[in-house]
PDB file of C-alpha atoms and ligand atoms in Angstrom:
ATOM      1  CA  MET A   1     -11.233  -4.054  22.603  1.00 75.00           C
ATOM      2  CA  THR A   2     -11.304  -7.772  21.935  1.00 92.00           C
ATOM      3  CA  VAL A   3     -13.567  -7.625  18.921  1.00 96.00           C
ATOM      4  CA  ARG A   4     -13.592  -4.474  16.858  1.00 95.00           C
ATOM      5  CA  ARG A   5     -16.708  -4.649  14.724  1.00 97.00           C
ATOM      6  CA  GLN A   6     -16.779  -3.632  11.129  1.00 97.00           C
ATOM      7  CA  THR A   7     -19.083  -0.633  10.801  1.00 97.00           C
ATOM      8  CA  GLY A   8     -19.146  -0.465   7.002  1.00 96.00           C
ATOM      9  CA  GLU A   9     -17.060  -1.360   3.962  1.00 94.00           C
ATOM     10  CA  GLY A  10     -13.507  -0.747   5.137  1.00 96.00           C
ATOM     11  CA  THR A  11     -14.391   0.898   8.460  1.00 97.00           C
ATOM     12  CA  TRP A  12     -14.231  -0.398  12.039  1.00 98.00           C
ATOM     13  CA  GLU A  13     -15.415   0.698  15.484  1.00 97.00           C
ATOM     14  CA  ASP A  14     -13.223   3.398  17.014  1.00 96.00           C
ATOM     15  CA  VAL A  15     -10.653   3.287  14.217  1.00 97.00           C
ATOM     16  CA  LYS A  16      -9.841   6.680  12.786  1.00 96.00           C
ATOM     17  CA  VAL A  17      -9.577   7.105   9.035  1.00 96.00           C
ATOM     18  CA  LEU A  18      -6.285   8.956   8.645  1.00 94.00           C
ATOM     19  CA  ARG A  19      -4.524  10.667   5.820  1.00 91.00           C
ATOM     20  CA  TYR A  20      -2.138   8.298   4.048  1.00 91.00           C
ATOM     21  CA  LYS A  21       0.891  10.580   4.269  1.00 87.00           C
ATOM     22  CA  ALA A  22       1.463  14.293   4.727  1.00 79.00           C
ATOM     23  CA  GLU A  23       0.365  16.134   1.590  1.00 74.00           C
ATOM     24  CA  GLY A  24       3.301  16.940  -0.643  1.00 75.00           C
ATOM     25  CA  SER A  25       5.632  14.407   1.026  1.00 77.00           C
ATOM     26  CA  ALA A  26       5.380  12.045  -1.937  1.00 81.00           C
ATOM     27  CA  LEU A  27       3.244  11.443  -5.012  1.00 91.00           C
ATOM     28  CA  PHE A  28       0.028   9.549  -4.312  1.00 94.00           C
ATOM     29  CA  LYS A  29      -3.677   9.928  -5.029  1.00 94.00           C
ATOM     30  CA  ASP A  30      -6.812   9.259  -2.967  1.00 95.00           C
ATOM     31  CA  VAL A  31      -5.485   6.919  -0.267  1.00 96.00           C
ATOM     32  CA  THR A  32      -6.575   6.619   3.369  1.00 97.00           C
ATOM     33  CA  ARG A  33      -4.843   4.784   6.214  1.00 97.00           C
ATOM     34  CA  GLN A  34      -6.197   3.133   9.360  1.00 98.00           C
ATOM     35  CA  LEU A  35      -4.219   1.555  12.174  1.00 97.00           C
ATOM     36  CA  LEU A  36      -6.202  -1.551  13.108  1.00 97.00           C
ATOM     37  CA  PHE A  37      -3.735  -3.217  15.446  1.00 97.00           C
ATOM     38  CA  GLY A  38      -0.325  -2.638  16.946  1.00 96.00           C
ATOM     39  CA  SER A  39       1.619  -4.756  19.406  1.00 95.00           C
ATOM     40  CA  ALA A  40       4.964  -4.045  21.017  1.00 95.00           C
ATOM     41  CA  ALA A  41       5.099  -7.730  22.007  1.00 96.00           C
ATOM     42  CA  LEU A  42       4.664  -8.872  18.415  1.00 96.00           C
ATOM     43  CA  GLY A  43       6.623  -5.910  17.088  1.00 97.00           C
ATOM     44  CA  CYS A  44       4.135  -5.383  14.304  1.00 97.00           C
ATOM     45  CA  GLU A  45       1.301  -3.215  13.098  1.00 98.00           C
ATOM     46  CA  LEU A  46      -1.675  -4.149  10.991  1.00 98.00           C
ATOM     47  CA  ARG A  47      -2.951  -1.269   8.887  1.00 98.00           C
ATOM     48  CA  TYR A  48      -5.786  -0.959   6.399  1.00 98.00           C
ATOM     49  CA  PHE A  49      -5.325   1.209   3.341  1.00 98.00           C
ATOM     50  CA  GLU A  50      -8.003   2.139   0.910  1.00 98.00           C
ATOM     51  CA  VAL A  51      -7.252   3.548  -2.501  1.00 98.00           C
ATOM     52  CA  GLN A  52     -10.233   5.110  -4.247  1.00 97.00           C
ATOM     53  CA  ALA A  53     -11.008   4.229  -7.851  1.00 98.00           C
ATOM     54  CA  GLY A  54      -8.292   5.706 -10.046  1.00 97.00           C
ATOM     55  CA  GLY A  55      -6.010   6.390  -7.074  1.00 97.00           C
ATOM     56  CA  PHE A  56      -2.562   5.052  -6.261  1.00 97.00           C
ATOM     57  CA  SER A  57      -0.119   4.661  -3.385  1.00 98.00           C
ATOM     58  CA  THR A  58       3.386   6.066  -3.333  1.00 97.00           C
ATOM     59  CA  LEU A  59       6.035   4.390  -5.454  1.00 97.00           C
ATOM     60  CA  GLU A  60       8.606   3.523  -2.784  1.00 98.00           C
ATOM     61  CA  ARG A  61      11.012   0.975  -1.365  1.00 98.00           C
ATOM     62  CA  HIS A  62      12.438   0.249   2.081  1.00 98.00           C
ATOM     63  CA  GLU A  63      14.260  -2.386   4.131  1.00 98.00           C
ATOM     64  CA  HIS A  64      11.125  -3.557   5.915  1.00 98.00           C
ATOM     65  CA  VAL A  65       8.821  -6.012   4.199  1.00 98.00           C
ATOM     66  CA  HIS A  66       5.062  -5.897   3.691  1.00 97.00           C
ATOM     67  CA  ALA A  67       2.516  -8.665   3.831  1.00 98.00           C
ATOM     68  CA  VAL A  68      -0.515  -7.289   1.992  1.00 98.00           C
ATOM     69  CA  MET A  69      -3.930  -8.941   1.900  1.00 98.00           C
ATOM     70  CA  VAL A  70      -6.502  -7.399  -0.399  1.00 98.00           C
ATOM     71  CA  LEU A  71      -9.850  -7.112   1.407  1.00 98.00           C
ATOM     72  CA  ARG A  72     -12.042  -5.369  -1.136  1.00 98.00           C
ATOM     73  CA  GLY A  73     -12.142  -4.066  -4.655  1.00 98.00           C
ATOM     74  CA  ARG A  74      -9.490  -4.641  -7.232  1.00 98.00           C
ATOM     75  CA  GLY A  75      -6.526  -3.096  -8.899  1.00 98.00           C
ATOM     76  CA  ARG A  76      -2.934  -3.753  -9.812  1.00 98.00           C
ATOM     77  CA  CYS A  77       0.365  -3.690  -8.027  1.00 98.00           C
ATOM     78  CA  LEU A  78       3.951  -3.263  -9.058  1.00 98.00           C
ATOM     79  CA  VAL A  79       6.459  -5.314  -7.067  1.00 98.00           C
ATOM     80  CA  GLY A  80       9.985  -4.905  -8.366  1.00 97.00           C
ATOM     81  CA  THR A  81       9.483  -5.062 -12.127  1.00 96.00           C
ATOM     82  CA  GLN A  82       6.475  -7.360 -11.991  1.00 98.00           C
ATOM     83  CA  ILE A  83       2.889  -6.190 -12.377  1.00 98.00           C
ATOM     84  CA  PHE A  84      -0.019  -8.161 -10.966  1.00 98.00           C
ATOM     85  CA  ASP A  85      -3.792  -7.866 -11.116  1.00 98.00           C
ATOM     86  CA  VAL A  86      -5.076  -8.213  -7.560  1.00 98.00           C
ATOM     87  CA  ALA A  87      -8.502  -8.671  -6.007  1.00 98.00           C
ATOM     88  CA  ALA A  88     -10.059  -9.599  -2.666  1.00 98.00           C
ATOM     89  CA  HIS A  89      -8.112 -12.210  -0.683  1.00 98.00           C
ATOM     90  CA  ASP A  90      -5.002 -12.143  -2.832  1.00 98.00           C
ATOM     91  CA  LEU A  91      -1.850 -12.003  -0.725  1.00 98.00           C
ATOM     92  CA  VAL A  92       1.100  -9.894  -1.884  1.00 98.00           C
ATOM     93  CA  GLU A  93       4.586 -10.092  -0.425  1.00 98.00           C
ATOM     94  CA  VAL A  94       6.836  -7.078  -0.861  1.00 98.00           C
ATOM     95  CA  PRO A  95      10.482  -8.061  -0.201  1.00 98.00           C
ATOM     96  CA  PRO A  96      13.118  -5.673   1.218  1.00 98.00           C
ATOM     97  CA  LEU A  97      14.322  -2.785  -0.985  1.00 98.00           C
ATOM     98  CA  THR A  98      11.846  -3.574  -3.741  1.00 98.00           C
ATOM     99  CA  TRP A  99       9.981  -0.793  -5.558  1.00 98.00           C
ATOM    100  CA  HIS A 100       6.244  -1.157  -5.075  1.00 98.00           C
ATOM    101  CA  GLN A 101       3.042   0.690  -5.797  1.00 98.00           C
ATOM    102  CA  PHE A 102      -0.662  -0.153  -5.552  1.00 98.00           C
ATOM    103  CA  ARG A 103      -3.185   1.222  -8.014  1.00 98.00           C
ATOM    104  CA  ALA A 104      -6.958   0.873  -7.718  1.00 98.00           C
ATOM    105  CA  ALA A 105      -8.913   0.002 -10.845  1.00 98.00           C
ATOM    106  CA  ALA A 106     -10.516   2.931 -12.690  1.00 97.00           C
ATOM    107  CA  GLU A 107     -13.999   1.776 -11.584  1.00 98.00           C
ATOM    108  CA  ALA A 108     -13.323   0.112  -8.222  1.00 98.00           C
ATOM    109  CA  PRO A 109     -11.527   0.923  -4.976  1.00 98.00           C
ATOM    110  CA  LEU A 110      -8.679  -1.198  -3.671  1.00 98.00           C
ATOM    111  CA  GLY A 111      -8.690  -1.882   0.070  1.00 98.00           C
ATOM    112  CA  PHE A 112      -5.948  -3.917   1.659  1.00 98.00           C
ATOM    113  CA  LEU A 113      -4.468  -4.941   4.971  1.00 98.00           C
ATOM    114  CA  CYS A 114      -0.749  -4.344   5.335  1.00 98.00           C
ATOM    115  CA  MET A 115       1.344  -5.897   8.079  1.00 98.00           C
ATOM    116  CA  VAL A 116       4.644  -4.215   8.931  1.00 98.00           C
ATOM    117  CA  ASN A 117       7.280  -4.057  11.650  1.00 97.00           C
ATOM    118  CA  ALA A 118       6.384  -1.537  14.344  1.00 97.00           C
ATOM    119  CA  GLN A 119       9.978  -0.268  14.126  1.00 97.00           C
ATOM    120  CA  ARG A 120      10.820   0.262  10.494  1.00 97.00           C
ATOM    121  CA  ASP A 121      12.944   2.340   8.175  1.00 98.00           C
ATOM    122  CA  ARG A 122      11.498   5.283   6.285  1.00 96.00           C
ATOM    123  CA  PRO A 123      10.428   4.684   2.689  1.00 96.00           C
ATOM    124  CA  GLN A 124      12.843   5.777  -0.016  1.00 96.00           C
ATOM    125  CA  LEU A 125      11.382   7.575  -3.007  1.00 96.00           C
ATOM    126  CA  PRO A 126      12.720   7.046  -6.527  1.00 97.00           C
ATOM    127  CA  GLY A 127      15.112   9.581  -7.983  1.00 96.00           C
ATOM    128  CA  GLU A 128      15.275  10.428 -11.673  1.00 96.00           C
ATOM    129  CA  GLU A 129      17.737   7.599 -12.339  1.00 97.00           C
ATOM    130  CA  ASP A 130      15.560   5.077 -10.521  1.00 97.00           C
ATOM    131  CA  LEU A 131      12.521   6.178 -12.521  1.00 97.00           C
ATOM    132  CA  ALA A 132      14.439   6.013 -15.782  1.00 97.00           C
ATOM    133  CA  ALA A 133      15.604   2.478 -14.942  1.00 97.00           C
ATOM    134  CA  LEU A 134      12.046   1.397 -14.064  1.00 98.00           C
ATOM    135  CA  ARG A 135      10.606   2.958 -17.229  1.00 97.00           C
ATOM    136  CA  ARG A 136      13.038   1.060 -19.425  1.00 97.00           C
ATOM    137  CA  ASP A 137      10.545  -1.800 -19.168  1.00 97.00           C
ATOM    138  CA  PRO A 138       7.571  -0.611 -21.277  1.00 97.00           C
ATOM    139  CA  ARG A 139       5.093  -2.537 -19.123  1.00 97.00           C
ATOM    140  CA  VAL A 140       6.391  -0.811 -15.998  1.00 98.00           C
ATOM    141  CA  ALA A 141       6.378   2.548 -17.785  1.00 97.00           C
ATOM    142  CA  ALA A 142       2.711   2.015 -18.716  1.00 97.00           C
ATOM    143  CA  PHE A 143       1.863   1.012 -15.153  1.00 98.00           C
ATOM    144  CA  LEU A 144       3.539   4.089 -13.683  1.00 96.00           C
ATOM    145  CA  ALA A 145       1.777   6.323 -16.209  1.00 94.00           C
ATOM    146  CA  GLY A 146      -1.556   4.927 -14.952  1.00 90.00           C
TER     147      GLY A 146
HETATM  148 MN1   MN B   1       5.768   0.410   1.373  1.00 87.72          MN
END
């Protein structure tokens, strides 16, 4: 399909709204995933994630990078030890092996495009030591606590 029409806020023609990850595989809350585009030639995928108000993505890191463009709503993200307020059309780069998490605002969803390599390593989840190191920064601790 050359043009895939938007059918609503964060939905497109013939694009399935999928679960974010298998339940219980990692800690997250109220996130959906859609595969908008994939190309073997480009070696990339463009996904759309939507985090409902009060929800959050998995805290994770991996070798592959993300280019994230917020499309709707607002929230905050953690990238490494930095915390940013983000809203529609902000672009977020997540470098390799950098802890990251996206949190929707309490009263608004956070929808974003995420471009990744088609072939990519599996996300690593933080262990107790990683969490302790992250929480040493009180701002990061507050972010992770919601
Ligand atoms: Mn990630």
